[in-house]
Short mmCIF file of C-alpha atoms in Angstrom, two decimals:
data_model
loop_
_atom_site.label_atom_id
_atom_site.label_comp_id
_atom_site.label_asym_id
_atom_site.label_seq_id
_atom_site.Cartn_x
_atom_site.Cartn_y
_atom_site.Cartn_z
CA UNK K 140 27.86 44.08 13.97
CA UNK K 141 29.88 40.97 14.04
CA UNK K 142 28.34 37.77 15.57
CA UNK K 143 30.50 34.72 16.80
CA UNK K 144 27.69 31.84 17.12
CA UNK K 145 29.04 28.86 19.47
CA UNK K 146 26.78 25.83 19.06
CA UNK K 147 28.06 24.20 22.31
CA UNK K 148 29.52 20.75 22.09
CA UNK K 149 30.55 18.58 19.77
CA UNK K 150 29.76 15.24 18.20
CA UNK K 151 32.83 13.68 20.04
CA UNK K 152 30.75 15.18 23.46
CA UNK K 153 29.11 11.47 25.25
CA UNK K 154 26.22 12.09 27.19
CA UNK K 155 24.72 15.31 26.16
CA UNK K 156 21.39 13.85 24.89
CA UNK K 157 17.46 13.70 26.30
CA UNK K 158 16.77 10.01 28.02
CA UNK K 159 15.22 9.11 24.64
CA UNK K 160 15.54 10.54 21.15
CA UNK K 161 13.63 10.22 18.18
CA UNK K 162 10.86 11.80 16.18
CA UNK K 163 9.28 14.81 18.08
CA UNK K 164 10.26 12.88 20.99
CA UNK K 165 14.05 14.13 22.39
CA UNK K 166 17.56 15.23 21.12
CA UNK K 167 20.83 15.11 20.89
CA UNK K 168 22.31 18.14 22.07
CA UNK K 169 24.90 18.52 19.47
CA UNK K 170 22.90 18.37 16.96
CA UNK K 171 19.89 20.74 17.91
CA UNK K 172 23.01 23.50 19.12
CA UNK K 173 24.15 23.14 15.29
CA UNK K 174 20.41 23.56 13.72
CA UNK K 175 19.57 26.65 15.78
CA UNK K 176 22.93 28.13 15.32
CA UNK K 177 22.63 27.12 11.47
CA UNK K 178 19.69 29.05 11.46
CA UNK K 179 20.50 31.78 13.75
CA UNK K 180 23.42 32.43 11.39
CA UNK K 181 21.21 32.69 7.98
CA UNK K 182 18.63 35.36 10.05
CA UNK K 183 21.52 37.32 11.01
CA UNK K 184 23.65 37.32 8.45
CA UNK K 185 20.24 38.31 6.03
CA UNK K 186 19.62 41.01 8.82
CA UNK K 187 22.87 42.63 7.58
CA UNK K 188 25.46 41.74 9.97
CA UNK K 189 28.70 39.53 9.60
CA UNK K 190 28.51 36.00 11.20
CA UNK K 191 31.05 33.44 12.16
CA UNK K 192 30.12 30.15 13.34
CA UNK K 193 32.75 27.94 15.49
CA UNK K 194 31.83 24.71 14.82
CA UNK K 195 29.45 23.17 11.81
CA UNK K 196 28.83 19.37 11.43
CA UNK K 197 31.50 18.91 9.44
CA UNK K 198 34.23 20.33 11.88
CA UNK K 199 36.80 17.10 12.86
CA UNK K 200 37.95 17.91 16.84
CA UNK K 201 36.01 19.46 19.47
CA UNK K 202 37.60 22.87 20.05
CA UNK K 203 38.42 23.72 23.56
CA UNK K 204 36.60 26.50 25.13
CA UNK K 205 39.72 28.63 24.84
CA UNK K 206 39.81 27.68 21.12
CA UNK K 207 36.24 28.81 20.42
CA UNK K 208 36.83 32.32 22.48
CA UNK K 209 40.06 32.08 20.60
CA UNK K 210 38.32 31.83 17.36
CA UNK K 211 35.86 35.09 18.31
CA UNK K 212 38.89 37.43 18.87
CA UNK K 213 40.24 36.62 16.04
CA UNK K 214 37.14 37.04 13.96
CA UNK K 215 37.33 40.20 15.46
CA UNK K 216 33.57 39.63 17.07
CA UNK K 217 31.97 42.23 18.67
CA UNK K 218 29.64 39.16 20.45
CA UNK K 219 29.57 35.74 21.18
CA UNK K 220 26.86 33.70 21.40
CA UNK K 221 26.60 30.09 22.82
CA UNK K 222 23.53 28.08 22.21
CA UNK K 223 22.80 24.83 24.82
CA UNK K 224 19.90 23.06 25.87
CA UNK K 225 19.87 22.13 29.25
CA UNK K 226 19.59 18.93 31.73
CA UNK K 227 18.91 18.29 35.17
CA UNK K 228 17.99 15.69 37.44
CA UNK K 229 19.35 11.92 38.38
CA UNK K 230 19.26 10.50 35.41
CA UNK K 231 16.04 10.10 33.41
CA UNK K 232 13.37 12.40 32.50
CA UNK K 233 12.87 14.84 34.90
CA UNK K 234 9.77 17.13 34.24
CA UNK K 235 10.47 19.24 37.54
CA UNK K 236 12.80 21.16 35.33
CA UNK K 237 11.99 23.55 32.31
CA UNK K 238 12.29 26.22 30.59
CA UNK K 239 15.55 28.68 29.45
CA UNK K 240 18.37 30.44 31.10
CA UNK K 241 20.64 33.20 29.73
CA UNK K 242 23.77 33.40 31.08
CA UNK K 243 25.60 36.63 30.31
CA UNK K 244 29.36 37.91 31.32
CA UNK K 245 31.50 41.25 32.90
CA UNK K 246 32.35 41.97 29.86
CA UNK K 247 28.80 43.66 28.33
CA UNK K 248 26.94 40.56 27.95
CA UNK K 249 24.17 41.74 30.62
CA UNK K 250 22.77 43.56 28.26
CA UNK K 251 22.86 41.12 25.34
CA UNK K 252 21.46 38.65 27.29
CA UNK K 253 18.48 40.58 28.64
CA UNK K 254 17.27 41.09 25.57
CA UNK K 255 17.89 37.87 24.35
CA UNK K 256 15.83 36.72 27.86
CA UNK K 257 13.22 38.94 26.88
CA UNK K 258 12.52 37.42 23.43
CA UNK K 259 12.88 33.72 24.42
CA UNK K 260 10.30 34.60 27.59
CA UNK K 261 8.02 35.53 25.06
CA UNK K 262 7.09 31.92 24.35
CA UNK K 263 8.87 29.42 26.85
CA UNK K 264 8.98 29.40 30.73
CA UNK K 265 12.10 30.98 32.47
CA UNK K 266 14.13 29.40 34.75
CA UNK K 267 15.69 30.50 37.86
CA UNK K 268 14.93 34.18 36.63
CA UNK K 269 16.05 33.57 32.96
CA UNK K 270 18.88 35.82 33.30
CA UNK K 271 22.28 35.35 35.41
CA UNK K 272 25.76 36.26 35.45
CA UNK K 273 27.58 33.46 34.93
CA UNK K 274 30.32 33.15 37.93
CA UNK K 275 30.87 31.37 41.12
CA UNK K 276 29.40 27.55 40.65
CA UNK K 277 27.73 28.93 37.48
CA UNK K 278 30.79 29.67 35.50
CA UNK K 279 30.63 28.56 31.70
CA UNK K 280 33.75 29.08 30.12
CA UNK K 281 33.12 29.49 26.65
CA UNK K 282 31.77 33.16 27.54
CA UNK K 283 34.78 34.04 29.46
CA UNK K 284 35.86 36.08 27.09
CA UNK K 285 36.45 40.13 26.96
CA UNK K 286 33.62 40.78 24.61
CA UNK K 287 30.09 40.48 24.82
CA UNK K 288 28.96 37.01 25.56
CA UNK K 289 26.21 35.15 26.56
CA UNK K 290 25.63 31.40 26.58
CA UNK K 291 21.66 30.18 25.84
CA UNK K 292 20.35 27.22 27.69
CA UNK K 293 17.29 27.30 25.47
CA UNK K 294 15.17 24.37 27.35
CA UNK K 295 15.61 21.00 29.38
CA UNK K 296 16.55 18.36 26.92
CA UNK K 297 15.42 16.10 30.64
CA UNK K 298 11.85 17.63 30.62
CA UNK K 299 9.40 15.55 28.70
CA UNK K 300 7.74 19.00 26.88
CA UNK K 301 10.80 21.46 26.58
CA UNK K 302 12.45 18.22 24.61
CA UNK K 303 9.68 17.61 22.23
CA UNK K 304 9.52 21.45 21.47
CA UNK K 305 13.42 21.10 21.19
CA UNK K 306 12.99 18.28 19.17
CA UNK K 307 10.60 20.04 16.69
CA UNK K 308 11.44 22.09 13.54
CA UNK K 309 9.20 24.73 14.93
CA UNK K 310 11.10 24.65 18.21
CA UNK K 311 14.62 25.03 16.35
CA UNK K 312 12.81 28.18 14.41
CA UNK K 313 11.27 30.11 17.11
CA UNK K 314 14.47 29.72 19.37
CA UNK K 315 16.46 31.04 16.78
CA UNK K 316 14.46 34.20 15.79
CA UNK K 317 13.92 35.22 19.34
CA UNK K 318 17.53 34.59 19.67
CA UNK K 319 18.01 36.86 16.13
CA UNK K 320 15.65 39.22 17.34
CA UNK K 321 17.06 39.91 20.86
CA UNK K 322 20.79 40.18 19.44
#
């Protein structure tokens, strides 16, 4: 099978960050999209499949989302695969927020993403039912696309625990094998 990985955002991307970041403590969301999808990449590729990534560190520009769904096609994917962490609240920490949320599209992503939801609820806390379609006021473009897609929203960067497991190199790993393992 052939695997686009989308680690959502970009350096260039202000804002996207826990209230505070450092050591165990928070993230950068750039930054912790890039390690899981780093690693998401090695498990899958040594799993036997082909993998293409659409952004790495070193990537200049922010590509659009139709660039990245762009860049699937062409790859010739057979799914896409966004990875997020999520945010909520006024501004601040807000702990009454946690856990994941799979968002999966028309186009056979349902199923990806259940699977996906299945692994990740193995360990963290589901949110608003861990699995949605992602329309109406919970559209995310990167995963309109005509293959298989699903976009991750691993954990609240804005919740005090979900950012110090997100923060953690234990965190990055397990989100990436249940990711691996439910693809």
């Amino acid at each position: 099978m052939i695997f686009c990985l989308d680690p959502g955002h970009h350096k260039s991307v202000e804002g996207k960050r826990s209230p505070q970041v450092g050591p165990g403590i928070g993230i950068i969301e750039y930054q912790f999209n890039l390690a899981v999808a780093d690693r998401l990449f090695f498990l899958l590729w040594s799993a036997g499949h082909v993998v293409c990534q659409t952004m790495h560190e070193e990537t200049a520009a922010n590509r659009s989302l139709v660039g990245r769904r762009s860049f699937a096609k062409a790859h010739k994917a057979d799914a896409l695969i966004s990875i997020h962490a999520n945010a909520a609240g006024p501004g601040g920490w807000f702990d009454g927020a946690r856990g994941f949320v799979v968002f999966y599209n028309a186009f056979g992503g349902e199923s990806l993403g259940a699977c996906i939801a299945g692994e990740l609820a193995g360990f963290s806390h589901p949110r608003r039912g861990g699995l949605l379609p992602s329309e109406g006021k919970d559209r995310k473009g990167v995963i309109m696309t005509d293959i298989p897609a699903v976009l991750t929203e691993c954990a609240f960067m804005t919740n005090h625990k979900d950012a110090a497991f997100l923060a953690s190199p234990e965190g990055v790993e397990k989100l990436a094998q249940a990711i691996a393992a439910g693809a």
